[in-house]
Amino acid sequence: MELSRSELITAEIVRNYLESVCEEMSKIVENTAISQIFSEAHDYSTGIFYFDGSEVSLVARAQAVPVHIFAALTSVETALRIYAGSVDEGDLFFVSDPYYGGSHIPDWTVIRPVFFGGRPRFFTSLRGHVNDVGGCAPGGYNTLAREIWHEGFRCPPVKLEERGVPVKDIWNLILANTRQANEISGDLHAMAGACTVGARRVEEIVRKYGLPAIERSVAWVLDYSEARLRAEIRSWSDGAYTGSAVLDHDFAGGRDLVVKAQVTVAGDGLTIDLSGSAPQGGGFVNSVAANTISNVYSAIVSICPDIPVNSGYFRPVKIVLPPASVVNCDPPAPVGHSTVCIGSDIMEAVMKALERVVPQRVGAADIDLCNFRVYGTNSKTGDYFLAGDLNVTAMSAGGTYGVDGWGGWAAPFCALKLPPLEMYEFQFPFRYLQMEYACDSAAPGRWRGAPASHYRRAMLDPVHCIAYTQGYRHTMQGYCGGRPGAGNIFVVNEGLPQEMRIEEACYNVPMPAGAVIFAQSGAGGGWGDPLERDPEAVREDVLDEYVSIDGARRDYGVVIDPGTVAVDRQATEALRAARGARAAPR
Amino acid sequence: MADEASDIDVAALRRGEASFRAAMPAAWDGAVFGALAGGGRRVLVASDPCSSASLGQTLRSISDFFDAWQPGDVALTNDVQCGSTHPSEFTAVAPLFSGAGEPAGWTLLRADCPDIGGWALGSVSPRALDIWSEGARIVPARLVAAGRVRREVTDMLSLNSRTPKLIGAWTMALVTGVQALADALPKALAVSAAVAADARNRTANALARISGEHHGIGAVPIPGGGTLALQVQVRRHGERLQVSFPDSPQSSVQPLNASRAIVADCVARAVAAALTLDVRAAVALPEFIELAIAEGSLLAASWRLPAGWARAVTGRAVYLAVCNALDTDASRGWLERDPYLDAATGGLDRKRSAHIASLEMRS
């Protein structure tokens, strides 16, 4: 599409405006939602979609949890299909079922159509992870789930508002199927409010420039992203590149679930084929197609982050999914954990395939989530409480070219925030005993991964616990000669006779008042040969206690004088030369 | 007049229930009960009159929830907080009108659904941690609005059921049945006051036969092991019957937790058996029964707790205890119906599970 010079300026204004609307929607939810998974952890994403009468396109999104907003496109399409002919001004849609374009049941999607000329042209949307969705396990992560009906209340596309009037019994049905109706009602109202404000903003810019100008701008924005990515792909060497990742287990006895990705670069297009991935299994790591596609897109976006993310971006990418597989499951397979486990493995497999294509851009883009939920009665308030804690999985950043893994999640997940421990202590009967890096746990590399974190928390009231972990045996991989990250583990009731070491999961385990849970969150792999890491950088790591003097020698071939903590350059060169002769080729 | 109207009403109830069965696959044998309530939401006649306490609570919950009603509306719920005796039991409600304005009466149809999620087929399992683990909570929802079936509600029921085709048929059968009741029962509205007064008088007269204080014990095996034993004291006080449960157990982690409504039903069932009350009179029993139950105990448990066995085990223990207190043969009055529990597992028994699975495949 050719635009005049002034139209180009308008198009950029429109693009940035719509992205700022998404940011505003995001801020509204952050400031008005009740549950800390929204207000502090920021586990939601916003987006604006455009409908040209036949196709829905993602036009703009805020800093987001990437797997949310890509899958939300499918939810918008599904709502339009189900309500074909009966979408009206003032409607507000809701959907949570994974098999209707969702990802997993706790990810709720709210959609507001924006009308022009009597037809819905835009949609403001918000997808957020709510704290509980009923079902057989508090918190929505049922480690014993073998069917979707074990996971929570499934909601097809429904109208929360019809022509501006709240549909009372639908609201009530959705909220009655959570264990925290009061809090989650506030969250759902915040989501709806954000979509409403977003819709108003879209109306404002259309009033200002006129619908034809906006539609031309949107079309150009989509074409622009497509052209940019095609140009990028053209610079890559044609060929077929394979990668894989392995998930420890499926929580149902299945072990070592492989995700395989073949990335074929041909001219200015990519085909990503996940054939050969494990068949769908018994436990809750199966991924619906929309979730898998989200994770594939997230890996590519990580490689080319400066291109505006919208549906145009994905036009050069074709994705092939094997049926009845762990990456494209059929109902009634359980899917509760798939947004990150198997989702992270999907991202990792694609990233490993791209390692030979764009080695200086690869690194950990996934999140090796282990988490737990505790629930019980808060003796301070007498109320039932239910809490997860993202601080238990704080580390997943790995090294990438030029950058060590930073202290937190991999880049695509950085819209998620780690809630302050003090806020957890304020709201729940917890006391944190430890939250710090573990020495000698960072994956070695020319650029190392983040250190693993060690976490200890005491429960001040009796609770029950559901804990689930992956990445104990198959940890996050290194790239281009970097080593893999440390693994994840839980210990529940640490030091008590009923202590349990959790390498997979536990369900509804009682923890008495004073009991402690310990977790190691292992972090991403390193990038490049550790023997090529700048010795001064290793010395800095030793001073920061990320690496011990012994670790510096063992993992990096750097000899440091324990008295002066200075690098012994001669000894280092000699040690590295000796090791380098035996080192595997990169 | 009350007698004649009541006879007509009972026959109409049977026809409404027959409409439900006719709309279901022929092999479906789940119990179904119809009832009529007046404008004051008092249950006037019911084919299972000893469910009038819980039916009344369901009706009040549903009618209070919606601000307005129209002819052709049908609403339903399975929620134990709204009078359902266990999570797989649904009650559909339709308003009756005689001209414009507020409903002049209500028809109700109660039946167990094949499955509404939770841990296992049939939506009853000892693994349930709480009410949400037992299946979808369908709080009052308008299934039919002015004659138009609402896709949102039918889709929710289907998605949350392991038997989507069967529950689809069952839902439409409920609608057919409760609407058939509405068509067949308008005459009753005209004489509802007389019917209600007649029932009260007959019940009051029958209750006068109980004098003094009576004690009893009822014990029922708990699936998987153990016994639930309840003690009861029954005493007439004026025209009312005071029923108390000394040393009532605390609420349970097992799905034994009952509501006052279930307890009232089961007490009524035992008293009706003891006094050989007919269906016309028994429906008024809840008005004469005062329950003294400790809040938070097993018999007045938090609605958040699992309740899958509430009728089949706890309710039956209540019934047996009151029968024992009133020196009555307990075999006559108890209605054995869904859920059919396996004594060992506490889930649906295998034969019933296989039957439901087979019907779903054939649907």
Coordinates of N, CA, C and O in Angstrom, one line a residue, chain B residues 126 217-230 254-256 298 308-318 320-321 334 336 339-347:
Chain B
P126 N -15.6 -38.6 46.6 CA -15.0 -38.3 47.9 C -13.8 -37.4 47.8 O -13.3 -36.9 48.9
I217 N -32.0 -42.3 67.3 CA -30.7 -42.4 66.7 C -30.8 -42.9 65.3 O -31.6 -43.9 65.1
G218 N -30.0 -42.3 64.4 CA -30.0 -42.8 63.0 C -28.5 -43.0 62.6 O -27.7 -42.2 62.9
A219 N -28.2 -44.1 62.0 CA -26.8 -44.4 61.6 C -26.8 -44.9 60.2 O -27.6 -45.7 59.8
V220 N -25.9 -44.3 59.4 CA -25.7 -44.7 58.0 C -24.3 -44.9 57.7 O -23.4 -44.2 58.2
P221 N -23.9 -46.0 57.0 CA -22.5 -46.2 56.7 C -22.0 -45.1 55.8 O -22.8 -44.7 54.9
I222 N -20.8 -44.7 56.0 CA -20.2 -43.7 55.1 C -19.4 -44.4 54.0 O -18.7 -45.3 54.3
P223 N -19.6 -44.0 52.8 CA -18.8 -44.7 51.7 C -17.3 -44.7 52.0 O -16.8 -43.7 52.4
G224 N -16.7 -45.8 51.9 CA -15.3 -45.9 52.1 C -15.0 -46.3 53.5 O -13.8 -46.6 53.9
G225 N -15.9 -46.2 54.4 CA -15.6 -46.7 55.8 C -16.2 -45.7 56.8 O -16.3 -44.5 56.6
G226 N -16.5 -46.2 58.0 CA -17.1 -45.4 59.1 C -18.6 -45.3 59.0 O -19.2 -45.8 58.1
T227 N -19.1 -44.7 60.0 CA -20.6 -44.6 60.2 C -20.9 -43.2 60.6 O -20.2 -42.6 61.5
L228 N -21.9 -42.6 60.0 CA -22.5 -41.3 60.5 C -23.7 -41.6 61.4 O -24.6 -42.2 61.0
A229 N -23.5 -41.3 62.7 CA -24.6 -41.5 63.6 C -25.1 -40.2 64.1 O -24.3 -39.3 64.5
L230 N -26.4 -40.0 64.1 CA -27.0 -38.7 64.6 C -28.0 -39.0 65.7 O -28.8 -40.0 65.6
Q254 N -15.3 -34.5 54.2 CA -16.0 -35.4 53.2 C -17.3 -34.7 52.7 O -17.8 -33.8 53.4
P255 N -17.8 -35.2 51.6 CA -19.0 -34.5 51.0 C -20.3 -34.8 51.8 O -21.3 -35.1 51.1
L256 N -20.3 -34.7 53.1 CA -21.4 -35.0 53.9 C -22.2 -33.8 54.4 O -23.2 -33.9 55.0
L298 N -22.5 -30.2 60.9 CA -22.7 -30.9 59.7 C -24.1 -30.7 59.1 O -24.3 -30.8 57.9
G308 N -21.8 -33.6 48.2 CA -22.3 -34.6 47.3 C -23.1 -35.7 47.9 O -24.0 -36.3 47.3
W309 N -22.8 -36.1 49.2 CA -23.5 -37.1 49.9 C -24.5 -36.6 50.8 O -25.0 -37.3 51.7
A310 N -24.8 -35.3 50.7 CA -25.6 -34.7 51.8 C -27.0 -35.3 51.9 O -27.5 -35.5 53.0
R311 N -27.6 -35.7 50.7 CA -28.9 -36.3 50.8 C -28.8 -37.8 51.1 O -29.4 -38.3 52.0
A312 N -27.9 -38.4 50.3 CA -27.9 -39.9 50.3 C -27.4 -40.4 51.7 O -27.8 -41.5 52.1
V313 N -26.5 -39.7 52.4 CA -25.9 -40.2 53.6 C -26.4 -39.4 54.8 O -27.1 -39.9 55.7
T314 N -26.1 -38.1 54.8 CA -26.5 -37.3 56.0 C -28.0 -37.2 56.1 O -28.6 -37.3 57.2
G315 N -28.6 -36.9 55.0 CA -30.1 -36.8 55.0 C -30.8 -38.1 55.4 O -31.7 -38.1 56.2
R316 N -30.2 -39.2 55.0 CA -30.8 -40.5 55.4 C -30.6 -40.7 56.8 O -31.5 -41.2 57.5
A317 N -29.5 -40.3 57.4 CA -29.2 -40.4 58.8 C -30.2 -39.6 59.6 O -30.7 -40.1 60.7
V318 N -30.5 -38.4 59.1 CA -31.5 -37.6 59.8 C -32.9 -38.3 59.8 O -33.6 -38.4 60.8
L320 N -33.6 -41.5 59.4 CA -33.6 -42.7 60.3 C -33.7 -42.3 61.7 O -34.4 -43.0 62.5
A321 N -33.0 -41.2 62.1 CA -33.0 -40.8 63.5 C -34.4 -40.4 63.9 O -34.9 -40.7 65.0
W334 N -38.6 -43.5 52.8 CA -37.4 -43.0 52.1 C -37.5 -43.2 50.6 O -37.9 -44.3 50.1
E336 N -35.4 -43.7 47.5 CA -34.0 -43.9 47.0 C -33.9 -43.4 45.6 O -34.7 -43.8 44.7
P339 N -28.1 -39.2 43.9 CA -27.1 -40.0 43.2 C -27.0 -41.4 43.7 O -27.1 -41.6 44.9
Y340 N -26.8 -42.4 42.8 CA -26.7 -43.8 43.3 C -25.2 -44.0 43.7 O -24.4 -44.1 42.8
L341 N -25.0 -44.0 45.0 CA -23.6 -44.1 45.4 C -23.0 -45.5 45.5 O -23.7 -46.4 45.9
D342 N -21.8 -45.6 45.1 CA -21.1 -46.9 45.3 C -20.6 -46.9 46.8 O -19.9 -45.9 47.2
A343 N -21.0 -47.9 47.5 CA -20.7 -47.9 49.0 C -19.2 -47.9 49.3 O -18.8 -47.4 50.3
A344 N -18.4 -48.4 48.3 CA -17.0 -48.5 48.6 C -16.3 -47.2 48.2 O -15.4 -46.7 48.9
T345 N -16.6 -46.7 47.0 CA -15.9 -45.5 46.5 C -16.5 -44.2 46.8 O -15.8 -43.2 46.8
G346 N -17.8 -44.2 47.0 CA -18.5 -42.9 47.3 C -18.8 -42.1 46.0 O -19.3 -41.0 46.1
G347 N -18.4 -42.7 44.9 CA -18.7 -42.0 43.6 C -20.0 -42.7 43.1 O -20.6 -43.5 43.8

